[in-house]
PDB file of C-alpha atoms in Angstrom:
ATOM      1  CA  MET A  68     -18.921   5.960  16.640  1.00 72.00           C
ATOM      2  CA  GLN A  69     -21.117   6.813  13.652  1.00 80.00           C
ATOM      3  CA  VAL A  70     -19.203   4.442  11.356  1.00 81.00           C
ATOM      4  CA  THR A  71     -19.443   1.681  13.965  1.00 83.00           C
ATOM      5  CA  SER A  72     -23.183   2.262  14.194  1.00 83.00           C
ATOM      6  CA  LEU A  73     -23.554   2.061  10.410  1.00 81.00           C
ATOM      7  CA  LEU A  74     -21.669  -1.252  10.257  1.00 81.00           C
ATOM      8  CA  ASN A  75     -23.781  -2.595  13.134  1.00 83.00           C
ATOM      9  CA  VAL A  76     -21.701  -5.704  13.909  1.00 85.00           C
ATOM     10  CA  SER A  77     -23.447  -7.340  16.864  1.00 89.00           C
ATOM     11  CA  ASP A  78     -21.803  -8.035  20.215  1.00 89.00           C
ATOM     12  CA  GLU A  79     -22.704 -11.699  19.703  1.00 90.00           C
ATOM     13  CA  ARG A  80     -20.589 -11.970  16.556  1.00 89.00           C
ATOM     14  CA  VAL A  81     -17.613 -10.142  18.036  1.00 90.00           C
ATOM     15  CA  SER A  82     -17.736 -12.115  21.283  1.00 92.00           C
ATOM     16  CA  ALA A  83     -18.150 -15.510  19.606  1.00 92.00           C
ATOM     17  CA  THR A  84     -15.266 -14.941  17.198  1.00 92.00           C
ATOM     18  CA  THR A  85     -12.811 -13.428  19.674  1.00 93.00           C
ATOM     19  CA  SER A  86     -13.567 -16.143  22.244  1.00 93.00           C
ATOM     20  CA  TYR A  87     -12.973 -18.873  19.665  1.00 93.00           C
ATOM     21  CA  PHE A  88      -9.448 -17.678  18.868  1.00 93.00           C
ATOM     22  CA  ARG A  89      -8.533 -16.571  22.405  1.00 94.00           C
ATOM     23  CA  SER A  90      -9.543 -19.924  23.858  1.00 94.00           C
ATOM     24  CA  ALA A  91      -6.814 -21.464  21.694  1.00 93.00           C
ATOM     25  CA  GLY A  92      -4.214 -19.044  23.054  1.00 93.00           C
ATOM     26  CA  ALA A  93      -4.268 -16.555  20.174  1.00 93.00           C
ATOM     27  CA  HIS A  94      -3.807 -12.814  20.646  1.00 94.00           C
ATOM     28  CA  VAL A  95      -6.793 -10.921  19.214  1.00 92.00           C
ATOM     29  CA  VAL A  96      -7.102  -7.187  18.518  1.00 91.00           C
ATOM     30  CA  VAL A  97     -10.558  -5.847  17.661  1.00 90.00           C
ATOM     31  CA  ALA A  98     -10.598  -2.910  15.221  1.00 87.00           C
ATOM     32  CA  PRO A  99     -12.225   0.309  16.502  1.00 86.00           C
ATOM     33  CA  ASN A 100     -15.255  -0.226  14.249  1.00 87.00           C
ATOM     34  CA  ARG A 101     -15.596  -3.815  15.524  1.00 87.00           C
ATOM     35  CA  ASP A 102     -15.777  -5.296  12.021  1.00 87.00           C
ATOM     36  CA  MET A 103     -12.220  -6.669  11.740  1.00 87.00           C
ATOM     37  CA  LEU A 104     -10.037  -8.769  14.014  1.00 90.00           C
ATOM     38  CA  THR A 105      -6.249  -9.134  13.846  1.00 89.00           C
ATOM     39  CA  VAL A 106      -5.301 -12.566  15.190  1.00 91.00           C
ATOM     40  CA  THR A 107      -1.718 -13.559  16.039  1.00 91.00           C
ATOM     41  CA  MET A 108      -0.910 -17.191  16.880  1.00 92.00           C
ATOM     42  CA  PRO A 109       1.639 -19.975  16.268  1.00 92.00           C
ATOM     43  CA  VAL A 110       1.527 -21.689  12.896  1.00 91.00           C
ATOM     44  CA  SER A 111       0.469 -24.978  14.473  1.00 92.00           C
ATOM     45  CA  THR A 112      -2.519 -23.275  16.127  1.00 93.00           C
ATOM     46  CA  ALA A 113      -3.534 -21.507  12.926  1.00 92.00           C
ATOM     47  CA  GLU A 114      -3.371 -24.741  10.936  1.00 92.00           C
ATOM     48  CA  THR A 115      -5.583 -26.490  13.508  1.00 93.00           C
ATOM     49  CA  LEU A 116      -8.171 -23.750  13.896  1.00 93.00           C
ATOM     50  CA  LEU A 117      -8.422 -22.965  10.181  1.00 93.00           C
ATOM     51  CA  LYS A 118      -7.972 -26.567   8.945  1.00 92.00           C
ATOM     52  CA  MET A 119      -5.163 -25.748   6.552  1.00 92.00           C
ATOM     53  CA  GLN A 120      -1.435 -26.167   5.962  1.00 91.00           C
ATOM     54  CA  LEU A 121       0.804 -23.102   5.706  1.00 91.00           C
ATOM     55  CA  HIS A 122       3.843 -22.822   3.435  1.00 90.00           C
ATOM     56  CA  TRP A 123       6.423 -20.239   2.518  1.00 89.00           C
ATOM     57  CA  PHE A 124       6.081 -19.311  -1.149  1.00 87.00           C
ATOM     58  CA  LYS A 125       8.639 -17.658  -3.390  1.00 84.00           C
ATOM     59  CA  HIS A 126       8.313 -16.422  -6.946  1.00 81.00           C
ATOM     60  CA  SER A 127       9.706 -18.817  -9.525  1.00 79.00           C
ATOM     61  CA  THR A 128      11.118 -16.160 -11.880  1.00 79.00           C
ATOM     62  CA  VAL A 129      11.484 -12.874  -9.945  1.00 75.00           C
ATOM     63  CA  ALA A 130      14.596 -13.495  -7.866  1.00 72.00           C
ATOM     64  CA  ASN A 131      14.299 -10.454  -5.593  1.00 71.00           C
ATOM     65  CA  ALA A 132      10.642 -11.042  -4.631  1.00 71.00           C
ATOM     66  CA  ARG A 133      10.040 -11.454  -0.912  1.00 74.00           C
ATOM     67  CA  ARG A 134       8.866 -14.772   0.496  1.00 81.00           C
ATOM     68  CA  ILE A 135       5.201 -14.887   1.398  1.00 83.00           C
ATOM     69  CA  LEU A 136       3.260 -17.072   3.843  1.00 86.00           C
ATOM     70  CA  ARG A 137       0.068 -18.620   2.467  1.00 89.00           C
ATOM     71  CA  SER A 138      -2.230 -21.618   2.792  1.00 89.00           C
ATOM     72  CA  ALA A 139      -1.530 -24.367   0.263  1.00 84.00           C
ATOM     73  CA  SER A 140      -5.194 -25.277  -0.288  1.00 84.00           C
ATOM     74  CA  GLY A 141      -7.593 -22.784   1.237  1.00 87.00           C
ATOM     75  CA  TYR A 142      -8.998 -22.865   4.770  1.00 91.00           C
ATOM     76  CA  SER A 143     -12.249 -23.575   6.624  1.00 92.00           C
ATOM     77  CA  LEU A 144     -13.849 -22.557   9.909  1.00 91.00           C
ATOM     78  CA  ASP A 145     -15.805 -24.480  12.518  1.00 91.00           C
ATOM     79  CA  ASP A 146     -19.578 -24.298  12.216  1.00 90.00           C
ATOM     80  CA  ALA A 147     -19.688 -22.416  15.534  1.00 87.00           C
ATOM     81  CA  ILE A 148     -18.086 -19.262  14.092  1.00 89.00           C
ATOM     82  CA  ALA A 149     -18.353 -19.692  10.304  1.00 90.00           C
ATOM     83  CA  PRO A 150     -21.683 -17.765  10.159  1.00 90.00           C
ATOM     84  CA  HIS A 151     -20.009 -14.785  11.844  1.00 91.00           C
ATOM     85  CA  VAL A 152     -16.965 -14.478   9.562  1.00 89.00           C
ATOM     86  CA  LEU A 153     -16.946 -13.201   5.981  1.00 87.00           C
ATOM     87  CA  LEU A 154     -13.331 -14.209   5.294  1.00 86.00           C
ATOM     88  CA  VAL A 155      -9.861 -14.596   6.760  1.00 88.00           C
ATOM     89  CA  GLY A 156      -7.722 -12.336   4.617  1.00 82.00           C
ATOM     90  CA  GLU A 157      -4.201 -12.802   3.233  1.00 80.00           C
ATOM     91  CA  LEU A 158      -4.191 -16.596   3.476  1.00 86.00           C
ATOM     92  CA  VAL A 159      -4.880 -17.484  -0.162  1.00 84.00           C
ATOM     93  CA  GLN A 160      -4.374 -14.226  -2.098  1.00 77.00           C
ATOM     94  CA  PHE A 161      -1.103 -13.615  -3.952  1.00 77.00           C
ATOM     95  CA  PRO A 162       0.160 -10.169  -4.960  1.00 72.00           C
ATOM     96  CA  ARG A 163       1.046  -9.685  -8.621  1.00 70.00           C
ATOM     97  CA  VAL A 164       4.840  -9.468  -8.591  1.00 66.00           C
ATOM     98  CA  THR A 165       6.566  -7.738 -11.501  1.00 60.00           C
ATOM     99  CA  ALA A 166      10.170  -6.837 -12.273  1.00 56.00           C
ATOM    100  CA  ALA A 167      12.454  -5.016  -9.853  1.00 45.00           C
ATOM    101  CA  PHE A 168      11.254  -1.611  -8.697  1.00 40.00           C
ATOM    102  CA  ALA A 169      14.284   0.091 -10.208  1.00 34.00           C
ATOM    103  CA  ASP A 170      13.238  -1.167 -13.630  1.00 42.00           C
ATOM    104  CA  GLU A 171       9.634  -0.044 -13.048  1.00 40.00           C
ATOM    105  CA  VAL A 172      10.644   3.456 -12.023  1.00 34.00           C
ATOM    106  CA  GLN A 173      13.034   3.757 -14.954  1.00 35.00           C
ATOM    107  CA  ALA A 174      10.168   2.868 -17.285  1.00 34.00           C
ATOM    108  CA  GLU A 175       8.003   5.516 -15.619  1.00 34.00           C
ATOM    109  CA  LEU A 176      10.456   8.371 -16.172  1.00 32.00           C
ATOM    110  CA  VAL A 177       9.299  10.574 -19.007  1.00 33.00           C
ATOM    111  CA  ASP A 178      11.838  11.623 -21.588  1.00 33.00           C
ATOM    112  CA  THR A 179      10.417  15.054 -22.407  1.00 31.00           C
ATOM    113  CA  GLY A 180      12.832  15.624 -25.276  1.00 34.00           C
ATOM    114  CA  SER A 181      11.908  12.650 -27.443  1.00 33.00           C
ATOM    115  CA  TYR A 182       8.734  11.991 -29.414  1.00 30.00           C
ATOM    116  CA  HIS A 183       8.108   9.197 -31.887  1.00 34.00           C
ATOM    117  CA  LYS A 184       5.590   9.060 -34.694  1.00 34.00           C
ATOM    118  CA  THR A 185       2.955   6.351 -34.258  1.00 37.00           C
ATOM    119  CA  PRO A 186      -0.091   5.531 -36.426  1.00 40.00           C
ATOM    120  CA  GLY A 187      -2.929   7.926 -35.740  1.00 42.00           C
ATOM    121  CA  ARG A 188      -0.830  10.303 -33.650  1.00 41.00           C
ATOM    122  CA  SER A 189       0.881  13.437 -34.876  1.00 40.00           C
ATOM    123  CA  THR A 190       4.395  14.364 -33.903  1.00 45.00           C
ATOM    124  CA  ARG A 191       5.279  17.548 -32.042  1.00 45.00           C
ATOM    125  CA  GLN A 192       8.413  19.312 -30.993  1.00 46.00           C
ATOM    126  CA  PRO A 193       9.670  18.856 -27.431  1.00 49.00           C
ATOM    127  CA  GLU A 194       8.684  21.636 -25.061  1.00 59.00           C
ATOM    128  CA  ALA A 195      11.246  23.619 -23.134  1.00 73.00           C
ATOM    129  CA  TRP A 196      10.541  22.300 -19.643  1.00 77.00           C
ATOM    130  CA  PRO A 197      12.404  23.834 -16.703  1.00 80.00           C
ATOM    131  CA  GLN A 198      15.059  21.633 -15.180  1.00 77.00           C
ATOM    132  CA  GLY A 199      14.711  22.749 -11.591  1.00 80.00           C
ATOM    133  CA  CYS A 200      17.288  20.378 -10.085  1.00 84.00           C
ATOM    134  CA  ASP A 201      21.033  20.762  -9.782  1.00 84.00           C
ATOM    135  CA  ALA A 202      21.841  17.179 -10.791  1.00 71.00           C
ATOM    136  CA  ILE A 203      22.845  16.852 -14.458  1.00 65.00           C
ATOM    137  CA  VAL A 204      20.992  13.530 -14.769  1.00 67.00           C
ATOM    138  CA  CYS A 205      17.681  15.374 -14.258  1.00 68.00           C
ATOM    139  CA  THR A 206      17.941  17.520 -17.381  1.00 67.00           C
ATOM    140  CA  ARG A 207      15.450  15.481 -19.449  1.00 71.00           C
ATOM    141  CA  TYR A 208      13.282  13.955 -16.724  1.00 77.00           C
ATOM    142  CA  VAL A 209      10.248  15.037 -14.747  1.00 81.00           C
ATOM    143  CA  THR A 210      11.325  17.186 -11.798  1.00 85.00           C
ATOM    144  CA  PRO A 211       9.277  19.212  -9.274  1.00 87.00           C
ATOM    145  CA  ALA A 212       9.777  22.237 -11.516  1.00 86.00           C
ATOM    146  CA  VAL A 213       8.350  20.340 -14.502  1.00 85.00           C
ATOM    147  CA  ILE A 214       5.254  19.354 -12.495  1.00 85.00           C
ATOM    148  CA  ALA A 215       4.764  22.924 -11.277  1.00 86.00           C
ATOM    149  CA  SER A 216       5.028  24.229 -14.840  1.00 86.00           C
ATOM    150  CA  ARG A 217       2.815  21.565 -16.420  1.00 84.00           C
ATOM    151  CA  TYR A 218      -0.013  21.836 -13.882  1.00 83.00           C
ATOM    152  CA  LYS A 219       0.335  25.577 -13.199  1.00 85.00           C
ATOM    153  CA  LEU A 220       1.263  25.006  -9.554  1.00 83.00           C
ATOM    154  CA  PRO A 221       3.258  27.401  -7.409  1.00 79.00           C
ATOM    155  CA  GLY A 222       6.876  26.321  -7.077  1.00 68.00           C
ATOM    156  CA  PRO A 223       8.004  24.629  -3.842  1.00 63.00           C
ATOM    157  CA  THR A 224       9.564  27.887  -2.577  1.00 66.00           C
ATOM    158  CA  ASP A 225       6.697  30.165  -3.662  1.00 72.00           C
ATOM    159  CA  PRO A 226       5.353  32.146  -0.644  1.00 71.00           C
ATOM    160  CA  SER A 227       1.778  31.013  -1.359  1.00 69.00           C
ATOM    161  CA  MET A 228       2.862  27.360  -1.355  1.00 66.00           C
ATOM    162  CA  LEU A 229       4.645  27.730   1.961  1.00 62.00           C
ATOM    163  CA  LYS A 230       1.383  28.840   3.581  1.00 63.00           C
ATOM    164  CA  VAL A 231      -0.393  25.612   2.657  1.00 62.00           C
ATOM    165  CA  GLY A 232      -0.715  23.313   5.628  1.00 59.00           C
ATOM    166  CA  SER A 233      -1.566  25.913   8.230  1.00 57.00           C
ATOM    167  CA  SER A 234      -5.281  25.045   8.361  1.00 67.00           C
ATOM    168  CA  GLY A 235      -5.368  21.475   9.640  1.00 82.00           C
ATOM    169  CA  THR A 236      -4.361  19.787   6.386  1.00 89.00           C
ATOM    170  CA  SER A 237      -2.586  16.421   6.390  1.00 94.00           C
ATOM    171  CA  MET A 238      -1.516  13.756   3.890  1.00 96.00           C
ATOM    172  CA  ALA A 239       0.027  10.289   3.731  1.00 97.00           C
ATOM    173  CA  VAL A 240       1.668   7.849   1.354  1.00 96.00           C
ATOM    174  CA  ALA A 241       1.163   4.063   1.475  1.00 94.00           C
ATOM    175  CA  GLU A 242       4.201   1.806   1.099  1.00 92.00           C
ATOM    176  CA  PHE A 243       4.488  -1.976   0.716  1.00 86.00           C
ATOM    177  CA  GLN A 244       6.901  -4.750  -0.304  1.00 79.00           C
ATOM    178  CA  GLY A 245       9.925  -3.695   1.745  1.00 80.00           C
ATOM    179  CA  GLN A 246       9.928  -0.193   0.280  1.00 85.00           C
ATOM    180  CA  TYR A 247      11.233   2.182   2.943  1.00 88.00           C
ATOM    181  CA  TYR A 248      13.291   5.376   2.977  1.00 91.00           C
ATOM    182  CA  LYS A 249      16.476   6.999   4.243  1.00 90.00           C
ATOM    183  CA  VAL A 250      16.306  10.495   5.667  1.00 91.00           C
ATOM    184  CA  THR A 251      19.635  11.376   4.058  1.00 91.00           C
ATOM    185  CA  ASP A 252      18.237  10.501   0.615  1.00 91.00           C
ATOM    186  CA  LEU A 253      15.255  12.793   1.192  1.00 92.00           C
ATOM    187  CA  GLN A 254      17.539  15.599   2.351  1.00 92.00           C
ATOM    188  CA  ASN A 255      19.749  15.244  -0.742  1.00 90.00           C
ATOM    189  CA  PHE A 256      16.670  15.408  -2.977  1.00 90.00           C
ATOM    190  CA  GLY A 257      15.406  18.532  -1.212  1.00 91.00           C
ATOM    191  CA  LYS A 258      18.758  20.248  -1.541  1.00 90.00           C
ATOM    192  CA  SER A 259      19.258  19.308  -5.205  1.00 89.00           C
ATOM    193  CA  CYS A 260      15.709  20.089  -6.379  1.00 88.00           C
ATOM    194  CA  HIS A 261      15.153  23.116  -4.106  1.00 88.00           C
ATOM    195  CA  VAL A 262      12.270  21.611  -2.124  1.00 89.00           C
ATOM    196  CA  PRO A 263      12.439  23.355   1.269  1.00 88.00           C
ATOM    197  CA  ASP A 264      10.799  20.616   3.329  1.00 90.00           C
ATOM    198  CA  VAL A 265      10.969  16.872   2.582  1.00 93.00           C
ATOM    199  CA  SER A 266      10.469  15.867   6.206  1.00 93.00           C
ATOM    200  CA  ILE A 267       8.158  13.108   7.499  1.00 94.00           C
ATOM    201  CA  ASN A 268       6.020  13.902  10.531  1.00 93.00           C
ATOM    202  CA  ARG A 269       5.300  10.308  11.537  1.00 92.00           C
ATOM    203  CA  THR A 270       5.750   6.761  10.323  1.00 92.00           C
ATOM    204  CA  ILE A 271       3.252   3.961  10.996  1.00 91.00           C
ATOM    205  CA  GLY A 272       3.885   0.253  10.604  1.00 84.00           C
ATOM    206  CA  GLY A 273       7.634  -0.302  10.664  1.00 76.00           C
ATOM    207  CA  ASP A 274      11.172   1.008  10.608  1.00 72.00           C
ATOM    208  CA  LEU A 275      13.327  -0.763   8.038  1.00 74.00           C
ATOM    209  CA  PRO A 276      17.062  -0.094   7.639  1.00 70.00           C
ATOM    210  CA  ILE A 277      16.813   0.013   3.839  1.00 77.00           C
ATOM    211  CA  ALA A 278      15.660   2.479   1.201  1.00 82.00           C
ATOM    212  CA  GLY A 279      13.360   1.817  -1.733  1.00 84.00           C
ATOM    213  CA  VAL A 280      13.104   3.699  -5.022  1.00 84.00           C
ATOM    214  CA  GLU A 281       9.292   3.529  -5.047  1.00 85.00           C
ATOM    215  CA  SER A 282       8.797   4.840  -1.518  1.00 89.00           C
ATOM    216  CA  GLU A 283      11.338   7.645  -1.830  1.00 91.00           C
ATOM    217  CA  LEU A 284       9.808   8.715  -5.140  1.00 89.00           C
ATOM    218  CA  ASP A 285       6.380   8.893  -3.467  1.00 92.00           C
ATOM    219  CA  ILE A 286       7.666  10.883  -0.490  1.00 94.00           C
ATOM    220  CA  GLU A 287       9.834  13.295  -2.448  1.00 92.00           C
ATOM    221  CA  TYR A 288       7.232  14.236  -5.039  1.00 91.00           C
ATOM    222  CA  ILE A 289       4.234  14.598  -2.745  1.00 92.00           C
ATOM    223  CA  LYS A 290       6.354  16.942  -0.618  1.00 92.00           C
ATOM    224  CA  ALA A 291       7.461  18.781  -3.753  1.00 90.00           C
ATOM    225  CA  VAL A 292       3.802  19.494  -4.534  1.00 88.00           C
ATOM    226  CA  ALA A 293       2.815  20.331  -0.941  1.00 89.00           C
ATOM    227  CA  PRO A 294       6.007  20.944   1.087  1.00 88.00           C
ATOM    228  CA  SER A 295       4.260  22.446   4.114  1.00 87.00           C
ATOM    229  CA  VAL A 296       1.557  19.810   4.574  1.00 91.00           C
ATOM    230  CA  PRO A 297       2.430  17.308   7.349  1.00 93.00           C
ATOM    231  CA  LEU A 298       3.252  13.897   5.850  1.00 95.00           C
ATOM    232  CA  THR A 299       2.674  10.439   7.320  1.00 96.00           C
ATOM    233  CA  VAL A 300       4.211   7.266   5.862  1.00 95.00           C
ATOM    234  CA  VAL A 301       1.994   4.210   6.378  1.00 94.00           C
ATOM    235  CA  TYR A 302       3.965   1.001   5.831  1.00 91.00           C
ATOM    236  CA  ASN A 303       2.336  -2.422   5.472  1.00 87.00           C
ATOM    237  CA  THR A 304       4.553  -5.501   5.514  1.00 80.00           C
ATOM    238  CA  ALA A 305       1.931  -7.825   4.027  1.00 76.00           C
ATOM    239  CA  TYR A 306       1.225  -5.749   0.883  1.00 77.00           C
ATOM    240  CA  SER A 307      -2.469  -5.923   1.705  1.00 82.00           C
ATOM    241  CA  LEU A 308      -4.816  -3.097   0.777  1.00 84.00           C
ATOM    242  CA  LEU A 309      -7.383  -4.641   3.123  1.00 85.00           C
ATOM    243  CA  GLN A 310      -4.943  -4.544   6.025  1.00 86.00           C
ATOM    244  CA  TRP A 311      -3.770  -1.074   5.014  1.00 90.00           C
ATOM    245  CA  THR A 312      -7.304   0.357   5.073  1.00 89.00           C
ATOM    246  CA  ASN A 313      -7.746  -1.188   8.502  1.00 87.00           C
ATOM    247  CA  GLN A 314      -4.543   0.586   9.570  1.00 89.00           C
ATOM    248  CA  ILE A 315      -5.731   4.030   8.543  1.00 92.00           C
ATOM    249  CA  SER A 316      -9.323   3.491   9.721  1.00 89.00           C
ATOM    250  CA  SER A 317      -8.036   2.450  13.158  1.00 88.00           C
ATOM    251  CA  LEU A 318      -6.225   5.755  13.641  1.00 90.00           C
ATOM    252  CA  GLU A 319      -7.908   8.272  15.925  1.00 87.00           C
ATOM    253  CA  ASP A 320      -6.675  11.165  13.780  1.00 90.00           C
ATOM    254  CA  PRO A 321      -5.873   9.753  10.320  1.00 93.00           C
ATOM    255  CA  PRO A 322      -4.343  11.912   7.568  1.00 94.00           C
ATOM    256  CA  LEU A 323      -7.027  13.449   5.360  1.00 93.00           C
ATOM    257  CA  VAL A 324      -5.433  12.624   1.975  1.00 94.00           C
ATOM    258  CA  HIS A 325      -3.782   9.269   1.133  1.00 95.00           C
ATOM    259  CA  SER A 326      -1.681   8.676  -1.987  1.00 94.00           C
ATOM    260  CA  VAL A 327      -1.193   5.070  -3.141  1.00 91.00           C
ATOM    261  CA  SER A 328       1.129   4.248  -6.052  1.00 87.00           C
ATOM    262  CA  TYR A 329       0.548   0.486  -5.948  1.00 81.00           C
ATOM    263  CA  GLY A 330      -1.973  -1.592  -7.882  1.00 73.00           C
ATOM    264  CA  ASN A 331      -4.005  -4.622  -6.838  1.00 70.00           C
ATOM    265  CA  ASP A 332      -6.407  -5.737  -9.557  1.00 66.00           C
ATOM    266  CA  GLU A 333      -9.285  -8.207  -9.489  1.00 64.00           C
ATOM    267  CA  ALA A 334      -7.247 -10.889 -11.288  1.00 64.00           C
ATOM    268  CA  GLN A 335      -5.267 -11.579  -8.129  1.00 62.00           C
ATOM    269  CA  GLN A 336      -8.238 -11.759  -5.748  1.00 66.00           C
ATOM    270  CA  SER A 337      -9.477 -15.158  -4.656  1.00 66.00           C
ATOM    271  CA  SER A 338     -13.130 -14.428  -3.997  1.00 76.00           C
ATOM    272  CA  GLU A 339     -15.966 -11.944  -4.228  1.00 80.00           C
ATOM    273  CA  GLU A 340     -15.990 -11.882  -0.412  1.00 83.00           C
ATOM    274  CA  TYR A 341     -12.453 -10.501  -0.363  1.00 81.00           C
ATOM    275  CA  MET A 342     -13.336  -7.741  -2.821  1.00 83.00           C
ATOM    276  CA  ALA A 343     -16.532  -6.934  -0.886  1.00 85.00           C
ATOM    277  CA  ALA A 344     -14.543  -6.671   2.342  1.00 86.00           C
ATOM    278  CA  ALA A 345     -12.009  -4.359   0.678  1.00 84.00           C
ATOM    279  CA  ASN A 346     -14.804  -2.214  -0.783  1.00 87.00           C
ATOM    280  CA  THR A 347     -16.422  -1.909   2.638  1.00 88.00           C
ATOM    281  CA  ALA A 348     -13.088  -0.896   4.138  1.00 88.00           C
ATOM    282  CA  PHE A 349     -12.708   1.877   1.541  1.00 90.00           C
ATOM    283  CA  MET A 350     -16.262   3.070   2.161  1.00 89.00           C
ATOM    284  CA  LYS A 351     -15.519   3.258   5.880  1.00 88.00           C
ATOM    285  CA  ALA A 352     -12.611   5.570   5.119  1.00 90.00           C
ATOM    286  CA  GLY A 353     -14.762   7.598   2.734  1.00 90.00           C
ATOM    287  CA  VAL A 354     -17.576   8.311   5.185  1.00 88.00           C
ATOM    288  CA  ARG A 355     -14.951   9.606   7.619  1.00 87.00           C
ATOM    289  CA  GLY A 356     -13.981  12.200   5.025  1.00 89.00           C
ATOM    290  CA  LEU A 357     -10.701  10.629   3.928  1.00 92.00           C
ATOM    291  CA  SER A 358      -9.581  11.047   0.310  1.00 92.00           C
ATOM    292  CA  ILE A 359      -7.663   8.136  -1.236  1.00 92.00           C
ATOM    293  CA  LEU A 360      -5.874   8.665  -4.558  1.00 90.00           C
ATOM    294  CA  PHE A 361      -4.564   5.707  -6.580  1.00 86.00           C
ATOM    295  CA  ALA A 362      -2.080   5.785  -9.426  1.00 77.00           C
ATOM    296  CA  SER A 363      -3.672   5.460 -12.860  1.00 62.00           C
ATOM    297  CA  GLY A 364      -1.682   4.530 -15.956  1.00 50.00           C
ATOM    298  CA  ASP A 365       1.381   3.959 -13.818  1.00 48.00           C
ATOM    299  CA  GLN A 366       2.876   1.471 -16.273  1.00 40.00           C
ATOM    300  CA  VAL A 367       2.960   1.073 -20.034  1.00 30.00           C
ATOM    301  CA  CYS A 368       1.482  -2.386 -19.594  1.00 28.00           C
ATOM    302  CA  ILE A 369       0.941  -4.938 -16.841  1.00 30.00           C
ATOM    303  CA  PRO A 370       2.504  -8.306 -17.750  1.00 31.00           C
ATOM    304  CA  GLN A 371       0.211 -11.264 -17.193  1.00 33.00           C
ATOM    305  CA  CYS A 372       2.479 -12.914 -14.669  1.00 34.00           C
ATOM    306  CA  GLY A 373       2.956 -12.954 -10.964  1.00 35.00           C
ATOM    307  CA  LEU A 374       1.134 -16.114  -9.959  1.00 37.00           C
ATOM    308  CA  ASN A 375       4.133 -18.387 -10.631  1.00 39.00           C
ATOM    309  CA  TRP A 376       4.889 -19.377  -7.058  1.00 40.00           C
ATOM    310  CA  GLN A 377       6.960 -22.263  -5.745  1.00 47.00           C
ATOM    311  CA  THR A 378       6.272 -23.660  -2.293  1.00 45.00           C
ATOM    312  CA  THR A 379       8.404 -24.902   0.583  1.00 46.00           C
ATOM    313  CA  PRO A 380       7.183 -26.264   3.942  1.00 46.00           C
ATOM    314  CA  CYS A 381       6.573 -23.620   6.571  1.00 44.00           C
ATOM    315  CA  PRO A 382       8.604 -23.787   9.789  1.00 44.00           C
ATOM    316  CA  ARG A 383       6.780 -23.656  13.126  1.00 40.00           C
ATOM    317  CA  LEU A 384       6.749 -19.891  13.459  1.00 43.00           C
ATOM    318  CA  ALA A 385       4.075 -17.458  14.552  1.00 47.00           C
ATOM    319  CA  VAL A 386       1.625 -16.296  11.926  1.00 47.00           C
ATOM    320  CA  GLN A 387      -0.658 -13.299  11.919  1.00 48.00           C
ATOM    321  CA  THR A 388      -3.948 -13.640  10.099  1.00 48.00           C
ATOM    322  CA  ALA A 389      -4.037 -10.150   8.752  1.00 46.00           C
ATOM    323  CA  ALA A 390      -7.775  -9.664   8.601  1.00 49.00           C
ATOM    324  CA  THR A 391     -10.619 -11.699  10.007  1.00 53.00           C
ATOM    325  CA  VAL A 392     -13.628  -9.811   8.676  1.00 54.00           C
ATOM    326  CA  LEU A 393     -16.914 -10.113  10.520  1.00 53.00           C
ATOM    327  CA  HIS A 394     -20.324  -9.853   8.863  1.00 48.00           C
TER     328      HIS A 394
END
């Protein structure tokens, strides 16, 4: 209630906007803080109301990239509701698509036994890191035991670590782009790397029959650091940080700590309004006492690609406008 009061979105704005879409037959869900609407409607209705044409887009060079539904040339709103709406999200923005996740994760693995001399940097001998996992392939890579040693953390089976989580703590990981998990994979990791609990308490946003390297890496290593803290997996089909923040802010009892290993830089945003809406969404989470941690230095470099999209006409299917943000 306090966050809703701070945002102070008037009943007039909410009523005018919801009525506009509902009168056309759309299904509208108002976020608990009354500042965002999720609108679901047929493509033909969306194209009429938002004066646009929708297409399926696919990446021209990354073969395994998922198709994405976007407007071919922007959108516009009727004068009756335009003053009430800051933006309609996920209609013109494109995520920055890179190589396959397997290649990304392989590049992220640290070979602790190899150091190369570079200008301005001295060489040093490799340290004797603990292996910690039964699998032979893990002998020169970062394992839970390596993290515990490097950051002076108790090991996953240390009695003091097993007590963590008994005082109302909670945590979550954010997953996008079809990255899901298999329980059997998590169990195999726990058994091999001696992590006593790699279980997930709840999953929000989907249940896919596939596993992803990125998501399983996130789940396995956050549980290796805090095995007794209840874990929530928040999955977002659209790969939208704006929609994801709306997901967690709409929860009555959201996890207190959120770990996000995905990037979304300003180069791929279409407007200052979109960035302002995302910033407001993060501030909403912050004033509720939620901590959100993003990966930093996750890659050696970020290739300047990802906006090479090819378009095909969109069939007459239903479309969900992920975020209609009210002033």
